[in-house]
Coordinates of C-alpha atoms in Angstrom, one line a residue:
M1 CA 18.0 37.5 -42.8
H2 CA 16.8 34.4 -44.6
S3 CA 16.7 36.0 -48.1
L4 CA 20.4 37.2 -48.0
P5 CA 23.4 35.0 -48.7
L6 CA 25.5 34.1 -45.6
L7 CA 28.4 36.2 -46.8
D8 CA 26.3 39.3 -47.0
V9 CA 24.8 38.7 -43.6
A10 CA 28.3 38.3 -42.1
I11 CA 29.5 41.6 -43.6
I12 CA 26.5 43.4 -42.2
V13 CA 26.9 41.8 -38.7
L14 CA 30.6 42.7 -38.7
Y15 CA 29.9 46.3 -39.6
L16 CA 27.4 46.6 -36.7
I17 CA 29.8 45.0 -34.3
A18 CA 32.6 47.4 -35.5
M19 CA 30.4 50.4 -34.9
I20 CA 29.6 49.2 -31.3
L21 CA 33.3 48.5 -30.7
V22 CA 34.1 52.1 -31.8
G23 CA 31.7 53.3 -29.1
V24 CA 33.3 51.1 -26.5
W25 CA 36.8 52.4 -27.5
F26 CA 35.9 56.0 -27.1
S27 CA 33.9 55.4 -23.9
R28 CA 37.1 55.3 -22.0
K29 CA 37.6 59.1 -22.7
N30 CA 34.1 60.1 -21.7
K31 CA 34.8 61.3 -18.2
S32 CA 33.2 64.7 -18.5
S33 CA 30.3 66.4 -20.2
E34 CA 32.6 68.5 -22.2
Q35 CA 34.3 65.5 -23.7
F36 CA 31.0 63.8 -24.4
T37 CA 29.5 66.9 -26.2
K38 CA 32.6 68.6 -27.7
A39 CA 35.4 66.0 -27.7
S40 CA 37.4 68.7 -25.8
G41 CA 37.8 70.6 -29.1
M42 CA 40.5 68.3 -30.4
I43 CA 39.0 67.0 -33.7
P44 CA 40.9 68.1 -36.9
G45 CA 38.9 70.2 -39.4
W46 CA 39.0 67.6 -42.2
A47 CA 37.4 65.0 -40.0
V48 CA 34.7 67.5 -38.9
G49 CA 34.0 68.3 -42.5
I50 CA 33.6 64.6 -43.6
S51 CA 31.4 64.2 -40.5
L52 CA 29.2 67.1 -41.6
Y53 CA 29.1 65.6 -45.1
A54 CA 28.0 62.2 -43.7
T55 CA 25.3 63.9 -41.6
F56 CA 23.9 65.4 -44.8
L57 CA 24.2 62.1 -46.6
S58 CA 21.5 60.2 -44.8
S59 CA 19.5 57.2 -46.0
N60 CA 17.1 59.8 -47.3
T61 CA 19.8 60.7 -49.8
F62 CA 20.6 57.1 -50.6
L63 CA 17.0 56.0 -51.2
G64 CA 14.8 59.2 -51.3
V65 CA 16.9 61.1 -53.9
P66 CA 17.0 58.2 -56.5
G67 CA 13.4 57.6 -55.8
K68 CA 12.6 61.2 -56.4
A69 CA 14.6 61.4 -59.6
F70 CA 13.0 58.2 -60.8
G71 CA 9.5 59.4 -60.1
S72 CA 9.9 63.0 -61.4
N73 CA 13.1 64.8 -62.4
W74 CA 16.2 66.6 -61.0
N75 CA 14.2 69.4 -59.5
A76 CA 15.3 68.5 -55.9
L77 CA 19.0 68.9 -57.0
V78 CA 18.4 72.7 -56.7
F79 CA 18.4 72.1 -52.9
S80 CA 22.1 71.2 -53.1
L81 CA 22.9 74.1 -55.4
S82 CA 21.8 76.5 -52.6
M83 CA 24.4 75.2 -50.2
P84 CA 27.3 77.5 -51.1
L85 CA 25.5 80.7 -50.3
A86 CA 24.2 79.3 -47.0
A87 CA 27.7 78.1 -46.2
W88 CA 29.2 81.5 -47.0
V89 CA 26.8 83.2 -44.6
A90 CA 27.6 80.6 -41.9
V91 CA 31.4 80.9 -42.2
K92 CA 31.3 84.7 -42.2
Y93 CA 28.8 85.2 -39.3
F94 CA 27.8 82.0 -37.4
V95 CA 31.1 80.0 -37.0
P96 CA 33.0 83.0 -35.5
F97 CA 30.0 83.8 -33.2
Y98 CA 29.7 80.3 -31.8
R99 CA 33.4 79.9 -31.3
T100 CA 33.6 83.1 -29.3
S101 CA 30.4 82.6 -27.4
G102 CA 31.7 79.5 -25.7
G103 CA 28.4 77.8 -24.9
V104 CA 28.0 74.3 -26.5
S105 CA 24.2 74.8 -26.9
A106 CA 23.2 76.7 -30.1
Y107 CA 20.3 78.3 -28.2
S108 CA 21.7 79.6 -24.9
H109 CA 22.6 83.0 -26.4
L110 CA 18.9 83.5 -27.3
E111 CA 18.1 83.8 -23.6
H112 CA 20.6 86.7 -23.3
R113 CA 19.2 88.4 -26.4
F114 CA 15.4 87.9 -25.8
G115 CA 14.8 86.1 -22.6
A116 CA 14.4 82.5 -21.4
W117 CA 11.3 81.9 -23.5
A118 CA 13.3 82.4 -26.7
R119 CA 15.8 79.8 -25.7
T120 CA 13.0 77.3 -24.8
Y121 CA 11.1 78.0 -28.0
A122 CA 14.1 77.4 -30.3
M123 CA 15.1 74.3 -28.3
V124 CA 11.6 72.8 -28.7
C125 CA 11.6 73.5 -32.4
F126 CA 15.0 71.9 -32.7
L127 CA 14.0 68.8 -30.8
L128 CA 10.8 68.4 -33.0
T129 CA 12.9 68.8 -36.1
Q130 CA 15.3 66.1 -34.9
L131 CA 12.5 63.7 -34.1
A132 CA 11.1 64.2 -37.6
R133 CA 14.6 63.7 -39.2
M134 CA 15.5 60.6 -37.2
G135 CA 12.0 59.1 -37.8
S136 CA 12.2 59.6 -41.6
I137 CA 15.7 58.1 -41.6
F138 CA 14.6 55.1 -39.5
F139 CA 11.8 54.7 -42.0
G140 CA 14.1 54.9 -45.0
I141 CA 16.5 52.2 -43.7
A142 CA 13.6 49.9 -42.8
L143 CA 12.0 50.4 -46.2
S144 CA 15.3 49.2 -47.9
L145 CA 16.1 46.4 -45.5
Q146 CA 12.6 45.0 -45.6
A147 CA 12.9 44.5 -49.4
L148 CA 16.3 42.9 -48.9
T149 CA 15.7 40.7 -45.8
G150 CA 12.0 40.0 -45.6
Y151 CA 11.7 41.2 -42.0
D152 CA 9.0 43.6 -41.1
M153 CA 9.9 47.3 -40.8
T154 CA 9.2 47.6 -37.1
T155 CA 11.7 44.9 -36.2
I156 CA 14.4 46.4 -38.5
M157 CA 14.0 49.8 -36.9
M158 CA 14.3 48.3 -33.4
V159 CA 17.4 46.2 -34.1
T160 CA 19.3 49.0 -35.9
G161 CA 18.1 51.5 -33.4
I162 CA 19.5 49.5 -30.5
C163 CA 22.9 49.3 -32.2
I164 CA 22.9 53.0 -32.8
V165 CA 21.9 53.8 -29.2
V166 CA 24.7 51.6 -27.8
Y167 CA 27.6 53.2 -29.7
T168 CA 26.3 56.7 -29.4
V169 CA 25.7 56.5 -25.7
M170 CA 29.0 55.0 -25.0
G171 CA 31.2 57.0 -27.4
G172 CA 29.8 60.5 -27.3
I173 CA 30.5 63.1 -30.0
E174 CA 34.0 61.8 -30.7
A175 CA 32.8 58.3 -31.5
V176 CA 30.0 59.9 -33.7
I177 CA 32.4 62.0 -35.7
W178 CA 35.0 59.3 -36.3
T179 CA 32.4 56.7 -37.2
E180 CA 30.8 59.3 -39.6
V181 CA 34.2 59.6 -41.3
V182 CA 34.2 55.9 -42.0
Q183 CA 30.5 55.9 -42.9
G184 CA 30.9 58.8 -45.3
V185 CA 33.6 56.9 -47.3
L186 CA 31.5 53.7 -47.2
L187 CA 28.4 55.5 -48.4
T188 CA 30.2 57.1 -51.3
F189 CA 31.6 53.7 -52.3
G190 CA 28.1 52.2 -52.2
G191 CA 26.7 55.0 -54.5
L192 CA 29.5 54.5 -57.0
L193 CA 29.0 50.8 -57.0
I194 CA 25.3 51.1 -57.7
L195 CA 25.9 53.5 -60.5
Y196 CA 28.4 51.1 -62.1
L197 CA 25.9 48.2 -61.9
I198 CA 23.1 50.3 -63.4
I199 CA 25.3 51.4 -66.4
T200 CA 26.4 47.8 -67.1
N201 CA 22.8 46.6 -67.0
V202 CA 21.2 49.2 -69.2
D203 CA 21.2 48.2 -72.8
G204 CA 23.2 51.0 -74.5
G205 CA 24.9 52.2 -71.3
V206 CA 25.4 55.9 -70.6
S207 CA 24.2 57.1 -74.0
K208 CA 20.9 55.2 -73.6
I209 CA 20.4 56.6 -70.1
I210 CA 20.9 60.1 -71.4
D211 CA 18.6 59.5 -74.4
I212 CA 15.7 58.1 -72.3
G213 CA 16.2 60.9 -69.7
M214 CA 16.2 63.6 -72.3
R215 CA 13.1 62.1 -74.0
D216 CA 11.1 62.0 -70.7
K217 CA 12.5 65.3 -69.3
K218 CA 14.2 63.6 -66.3
F219 CA 17.0 66.1 -66.1
S220 CA 14.8 69.1 -65.7
L221 CA 15.6 71.3 -62.6
G222 CA 12.0 72.6 -62.7
T223 CA 10.4 75.6 -64.4
L224 CA 12.2 78.9 -64.2
D225 CA 8.9 80.8 -64.1
L226 CA 8.3 82.7 -60.9
D227 CA 5.8 80.0 -59.8
F228 CA 5.6 79.5 -56.1
V229 CA 2.6 77.2 -56.2
R230 CA 4.4 74.3 -57.9
P231 CA 7.9 73.0 -56.9
S232 CA 9.6 75.4 -59.4
F233 CA 13.4 76.0 -59.5
W234 CA 12.9 79.1 -57.3
V235 CA 10.8 77.3 -54.7
I236 CA 13.4 74.7 -54.2
L237 CA 16.2 77.2 -54.3
L238 CA 14.6 79.4 -51.6
Y239 CA 13.7 76.3 -49.5
G240 CA 17.2 74.9 -49.8
F241 CA 18.8 78.2 -48.8
F242 CA 16.7 78.7 -45.7
I243 CA 17.0 75.0 -44.7
N244 CA 20.8 75.0 -45.2
L245 CA 21.1 78.3 -43.4
N246 CA 19.3 76.7 -40.5
N247 CA 21.5 73.6 -40.7
F248 CA 24.8 75.5 -40.9
G249 CA 23.7 78.4 -38.7
M250 CA 21.8 77.1 -35.8
D251 CA 21.3 73.3 -36.0
Q252 CA 22.9 71.8 -32.9
N253 CA 24.3 69.0 -34.9
Y254 CA 26.5 71.4 -36.8
V255 CA 27.2 73.9 -34.0
Q256 CA 28.5 71.1 -31.8
R257 CA 31.0 70.2 -34.5
Y258 CA 32.2 73.8 -34.7
H259 CA 33.1 73.5 -31.0
A260 CA 34.7 70.1 -31.6
A261 CA 37.1 71.5 -34.2
T262 CA 40.6 72.6 -33.0
S263 CA 40.1 76.2 -34.0
A264 CA 37.6 78.6 -35.7
K265 CA 39.6 78.4 -38.9
E266 CA 39.4 74.6 -38.9
A267 CA 35.7 74.8 -38.2
A268 CA 35.2 77.2 -41.2
K269 CA 37.3 74.8 -43.4
S270 CA 35.0 71.9 -42.3
V271 CA 31.9 73.7 -43.6
W272 CA 33.5 74.3 -47.1
L273 CA 34.8 70.7 -47.2
C274 CA 31.2 69.5 -46.5
V275 CA 29.9 71.6 -49.4
R276 CA 32.6 70.5 -51.8
L277 CA 31.9 66.8 -51.0
Y278 CA 28.1 66.9 -50.8
I279 CA 27.2 68.7 -54.1
P280 CA 28.9 66.2 -56.5
I281 CA 27.8 63.2 -54.4
S282 CA 24.2 64.4 -54.3
L283 CA 24.4 64.7 -58.1
L284 CA 25.6 61.1 -58.2
F285 CA 22.4 59.9 -56.6
F286 CA 20.3 61.9 -59.0
I287 CA 22.2 60.2 -61.8
I288 CA 21.5 56.9 -60.2
G289 CA 17.7 57.8 -60.2
A290 CA 17.9 58.6 -63.9
G291 CA 19.8 55.4 -64.6
L292 CA 17.2 53.3 -62.6
Y293 CA 14.4 55.0 -64.7
A294 CA 16.1 54.0 -67.9
Y295 CA 16.7 50.4 -66.7
Y296 CA 13.0 49.9 -65.7
V297 CA 11.8 51.5 -68.9
Q298 CA 13.7 48.7 -70.7
H299 CA 12.2 46.1 -68.3
P300 CA 8.5 47.0 -67.9
E301 CA 7.7 43.6 -66.4
L302 CA 9.9 44.5 -63.4
T303 CA 8.1 47.8 -63.0
D304 CA 4.8 46.0 -62.8
T305 CA 6.2 43.8 -60.0
I306 CA 7.3 46.9 -58.0
R307 CA 3.9 48.6 -58.6
L308 CA 2.0 45.5 -57.4
Q309 CA 4.2 45.4 -54.2
A310 CA 3.5 49.1 -53.6
A311 CA -0.2 48.6 -54.1
A312 CA -0.3 45.6 -51.7
E313 CA 1.4 47.6 -49.0
R314 CA -1.3 50.4 -49.3
L315 CA -4.2 48.0 -48.9
P316 CA -5.4 46.1 -45.8
S317 CA -3.8 42.6 -45.4
G318 CA -7.0 40.8 -46.4
A319 CA -7.3 42.6 -49.8
S320 CA -8.0 40.5 -52.8
Q321 CA -5.6 40.1 -55.8
D322 CA -8.0 42.0 -58.0
E323 CA -8.0 44.9 -55.6
V324 CA -4.2 45.0 -55.6
V325 CA -4.1 44.9 -59.4
A326 CA -6.7 47.6 -59.7
L327 CA -4.8 49.9 -57.3
S328 CA -1.5 49.2 -58.9
N329 CA -2.8 50.4 -62.3
T330 CA -3.5 53.8 -60.8
L331 CA -0.1 54.3 -59.3
K332 CA 2.3 56.7 -60.9
A333 CA 6.1 56.5 -60.8
E334 CA 6.4 59.0 -57.9
D335 CA 4.1 56.7 -55.9
Y336 CA 6.6 53.8 -55.8
G337 CA 10.0 55.5 -56.5
D338 CA 11.4 54.7 -53.1
K339 CA 11.0 51.0 -53.7
V340 CA 13.0 51.0 -57.0
M341 CA 16.5 51.1 -55.5
P342 CA 15.9 48.2 -53.0
H343 CA 14.4 46.1 -55.9
F344 CA 17.5 46.7 -58.1
M345 CA 19.9 45.9 -55.3
V346 CA 18.1 42.6 -54.6
S347 CA 18.3 41.5 -58.2
K348 CA 21.5 43.0 -59.5
V349 CA 24.1 43.5 -56.8
P350 CA 26.4 40.4 -56.7
L351 CA 27.2 38.2 -53.7
G352 CA 29.3 39.9 -51.0
L353 CA 28.9 43.4 -52.5
L354 CA 25.3 43.4 -51.5
G355 CA 26.4 43.2 -47.9
L356 CA 28.7 46.2 -48.4
V357 CA 25.9 48.2 -50.1
I358 CA 23.5 47.4 -47.3
S359 CA 26.2 48.5 -44.8
A360 CA 26.5 51.7 -46.8
I361 CA 22.8 52.4 -46.4
M362 CA 23.0 51.6 -42.7
A363 CA 26.0 53.9 -42.4
A364 CA 24.0 56.7 -44.0
A365 CA 21.2 56.2 -41.5
M366 CA 23.4 55.6 -38.5
S367 CA 25.6 58.7 -39.0
T368 CA 22.6 61.1 -39.1
I369 CA 20.6 59.4 -36.4
S370 CA 23.6 59.2 -34.0
S371 CA 24.3 62.9 -34.6
G372 CA 20.7 63.7 -33.9
M373 CA 20.7 61.7 -30.7
N374 CA 23.9 63.3 -29.4
A375 CA 22.7 66.8 -30.3
S376 CA 19.3 66.3 -28.8
A377 CA 20.7 65.0 -25.6
T378 CA 23.1 68.0 -25.4
V379 CA 20.3 70.4 -25.9
F380 CA 18.1 68.7 -23.3
T381 CA 21.0 68.7 -20.8
E382 CA 22.1 72.3 -21.4
D383 CA 18.8 74.0 -22.1
I384 CA 16.4 72.0 -19.8
Y385 CA 18.2 70.1 -17.1
K386 CA 20.9 72.6 -16.3
R387 CA 18.6 75.6 -16.9
Y388 CA 15.4 74.5 -15.1
I389 CA 15.8 71.2 -13.3
H390 CA 19.2 71.3 -11.6
P391 CA 21.2 74.5 -12.3
S392 CA 23.9 73.5 -9.8
S393 CA 24.5 70.0 -11.1
T394 CA 27.9 68.5 -11.0
N395 CA 29.8 67.3 -14.0
K396 CA 29.1 63.7 -13.1
Q397 CA 25.4 64.3 -12.8
A398 CA 25.3 66.1 -16.2
L399 CA 27.2 63.2 -17.8
R400 CA 24.7 60.8 -16.5
V401 CA 21.8 62.8 -17.8
L402 CA 23.6 62.9 -21.2
F403 CA 23.7 59.1 -21.3
I404 CA 20.1 58.7 -20.4
A405 CA 18.8 61.5 -22.7
T406 CA 20.8 60.0 -25.7
A407 CA 19.1 56.7 -25.2
V408 CA 15.6 58.3 -24.7
F409 CA 15.9 60.3 -27.9
G410 CA 17.0 57.2 -29.8
V411 CA 13.8 55.4 -28.7
L412 CA 11.7 58.4 -29.6
G413 CA 13.3 58.4 -33.1
I414 CA 12.4 54.7 -33.5
I415 CA 8.8 55.4 -32.5
T416 CA 8.6 58.3 -34.9
G417 CA 9.9 56.1 -37.7
I418 CA 7.3 53.4 -37.0
S419 CA 4.6 56.0 -37.2
M420 CA 5.7 57.0 -40.7
I421 CA 5.2 53.5 -42.2
G422 CA 3.1 53.8 -45.4
V423 CA 4.1 57.3 -46.5
K424 CA 4.6 57.9 -50.3
S425 CA 8.0 59.7 -50.4
I426 CA 10.6 59.8 -47.6
L427 CA 12.1 63.0 -49.1
D428 CA 8.8 64.8 -49.3
V429 CA 7.9 63.9 -45.7
W430 CA 11.2 65.1 -44.3
W431 CA 11.2 68.3 -46.3
E432 CA 7.7 69.2 -45.2
L433 CA 8.2 68.5 -41.5
S434 CA 11.6 70.2 -41.4
G435 CA 10.2 73.3 -43.0
I436 CA 7.4 73.5 -40.5
F437 CA 9.5 73.1 -37.4
A438 CA 12.6 75.0 -38.5
G439 CA 10.9 78.1 -39.8
G440 CA 10.1 79.8 -36.5
M441 CA 13.4 78.9 -35.0
L442 CA 15.4 80.4 -37.9
G443 CA 13.2 83.5 -38.0
L444 CA 13.8 84.3 -34.4
F445 CA 17.6 83.7 -34.8
L446 CA 17.8 86.0 -37.8
L447 CA 15.7 88.7 -36.0
G448 CA 18.4 88.8 -33.2
I449 CA 21.1 89.3 -35.8
I450 CA 19.4 91.6 -38.3
S451 CA 17.8 94.0 -35.9
K452 CA 19.9 95.3 -33.0
K453 CA 16.9 97.4 -31.9
A454 CA 14.5 94.4 -31.5
G455 CA 13.7 93.7 -27.8
N456 CA 11.9 91.0 -25.9
S457 CA 8.4 92.3 -26.6
D458 CA 9.1 92.7 -30.3
A459 CA 10.4 89.1 -30.5
V460 CA 7.4 87.7 -28.6
I461 CA 4.8 89.4 -30.9
A462 CA 6.8 88.4 -34.0
V463 CA 7.0 84.8 -32.9
I464 CA 3.3 84.6 -32.1
V465 CA 2.5 86.1 -35.5
G466 CA 5.0 83.7 -37.2
V467 CA 3.7 80.6 -35.5
L468 CA 0.1 81.5 -36.3
A469 CA 1.2 82.0 -40.0
I470 CA 3.0 78.6 -40.0
L471 CA 0.0 76.8 -38.4
W472 CA -2.3 78.4 -41.0
M473 CA 0.0 77.4 -43.9
T474 CA 0.4 73.9 -42.6
F475 CA -3.2 73.0 -41.8
S476 CA -5.3 75.3 -44.0
Y477 CA -5.9 72.4 -46.4
L478 CA -8.4 71.2 -43.9
V479 CA -10.6 74.3 -44.6
P480 CA -13.9 73.1 -46.3
G481 CA -14.2 73.6 -50.0
E482 CA -16.7 76.5 -49.8
Y483 CA -14.0 78.5 -48.0
S484 CA -11.1 77.4 -50.2
Y485 CA -10.1 81.0 -50.6
L486 CA -8.8 80.8 -47.0
R487 CA -6.4 78.0 -47.9
Y488 CA -2.6 78.6 -48.1
P489 CA -2.0 79.0 -51.9
L490 CA 1.8 78.4 -52.2
H491 CA 3.8 75.2 -52.2
A492 CA 4.5 73.4 -48.9
N493 CA 8.2 74.0 -49.2
M494 CA 7.6 77.8 -49.0
I495 CA 6.4 77.4 -45.4
I496 CA 9.9 77.8 -43.9
V497 CA 10.6 80.7 -46.2
V498 CA 7.4 82.6 -45.4
G499 CA 7.5 81.7 -41.7
T500 CA 11.1 82.9 -41.3
L501 CA 10.5 86.1 -43.1
V502 CA 7.3 86.9 -41.2
I503 CA 9.1 86.6 -37.8
S504 CA 12.2 88.5 -38.8
L505 CA 10.4 91.2 -40.7
V506 CA 7.5 91.7 -38.1
G507 CA 10.1 91.9 -35.3
S508 CA 12.2 94.4 -37.2
L509 CA 9.2 96.5 -38.1
L510 CA 7.9 96.6 -34.5
A511 CA 11.4 97.6 -33.2
N512 CA 11.6 100.5 -35.7
L513 CA 8.1 101.7 -34.8
R514 CA 8.8 101.5 -31.1
K515 CA 12.1 103.4 -31.6
R516 CA 10.3 106.2 -33.4

C-alpha cells in the first residue's frame, strides 16, 4: 500500500487481523452443522437486526449509491422506501412460517409443495443471485482500494477474499453475525465522517449543496408518470418491493438469521430494526452523493482528472493521450460516478481517519460477502449434498462439507468480481442481475402461498412460461433492428416484477382451470 501513510496501513491490517481472530474465537464452538448454520438459535434479536442491516449495507451502498446520486439523482432512494411494506409481509407470513417449519434451508419446503424439481430450481436461482451479489461487492471494494492504494483490482480481490474466507469458514454464522454488528457500526461511522468532510470542504456548506442540488434536480425521486420504460418512481418502487420481498421472504441469508434468533418474536423484531436503521442510513449516502456533486461542481479541474482516469481505464493499455482525452470529453457524470468517492477520500480524508474509512468500506464488503458464502454453503449442503449425494451423512461429514463449500463459494465470488472489471455502474449491474435471477424463484414461492389449489404440473408449466419470459426480457435487445418490435419494451428493473407475476398468475390460472 505504497500510496497510503503507514498509520492508515496499520489500521487496515489490524482490522483484517481482528476479523480473522473473531473467526478463530468462534471456531471453538463449531462442533456441529446446526451451530455452524444457525448458531443453535441463541443470537439476540437486536444483534440479528444489526446483522441484517449490515448485510443490506454492502460496499455497493458505500460506493454505488453516492456514485448513482452524483451521476443522476435520488431516484434509487425509492428502493429503500419500499422496504417497510416488504418487511410487513415478511413479519406477518414468512418469519412465522420458517420458525415453525424447522428446516434451515429456505427451499426445502418447496419440495413438499411442488416436488424435488422446485427445490432444485429455487436453490440454483439463489446460488446464481449470490454469485452476482458477491461479485459486484468484490468489484466495488477493489474499485475503491485501487484508487487508494495503487494495486490492481485482481490482487485486491484475492487478498480481501482470502481474509473473508478464513474467518467465515472458521467461525460459521455466529462469527458472521457478530462481526456484522461491528461492521455495521463502523460503516455508519465512515458514512457520517465522509459527509462531515464534504460539508466542510464545500464553499457555502449545507445551503450551497442544497442550492446546487435543487438547480440541477439532484433530489428528484423520478417522474411520477406511469412510465415503465424509464426508471420512474413507480418502476423503482415495484422493483424495490419485489427484491425486498425476495430478501426478507426467501433469501437464505435472511432465513438463516430468523433461525439464529432466540424466538420468532425476536426474529420479527430483527426485521423491523433492520428497516429502521437502513432507510435513514441509505438516505445518508444519497446526501453524500449530492454533496460530492456540489463539491466537484465547484472544482471542475478535479472532475476533469476523474474523467480522464475513467477514460483511460476504458481504453486498451497502449492508447494515446489524445485518444484518452477524446473519450473523456464524451463521458457523462453517470459514466464515472463510482470513481468520485474514492477520489475524494484520497484527497480530503486526513491521516489515520482514511484507514478507518477504508476499513468501513471493507466492513461493508466483508459483511455481505461472508453472509453470502455461509448461506450458499448451507444451501449446497442441505439441498444438494444431503438431498442427492449423501442423504445419510453424519453430522461430522456435513460439517466438513460446509467448510469446503464456504471456501469454494468465496473463490467463485472472487472470480465473478474479476469478470465485472470495467462495468459502468456497480449498482446498475447488481440490480439487473438480481432481478433476472430472483424473479423466477420469488414467483414460484408466491404461487405456493397464494394458490392452495396449484399442484406440481401447474407449477412446472408456470415456471417454464416464466423462465421463457425472463430470458426474452433479458436478451431481446440482441434482436436485429428490423425486428425491433419483438424487443422487451420496459425498463430492465421490471424484469423481476413481470417474471414473478407471470409465474404466480399463470400457475394460479392453471390451477383454477383444472379445478373447474
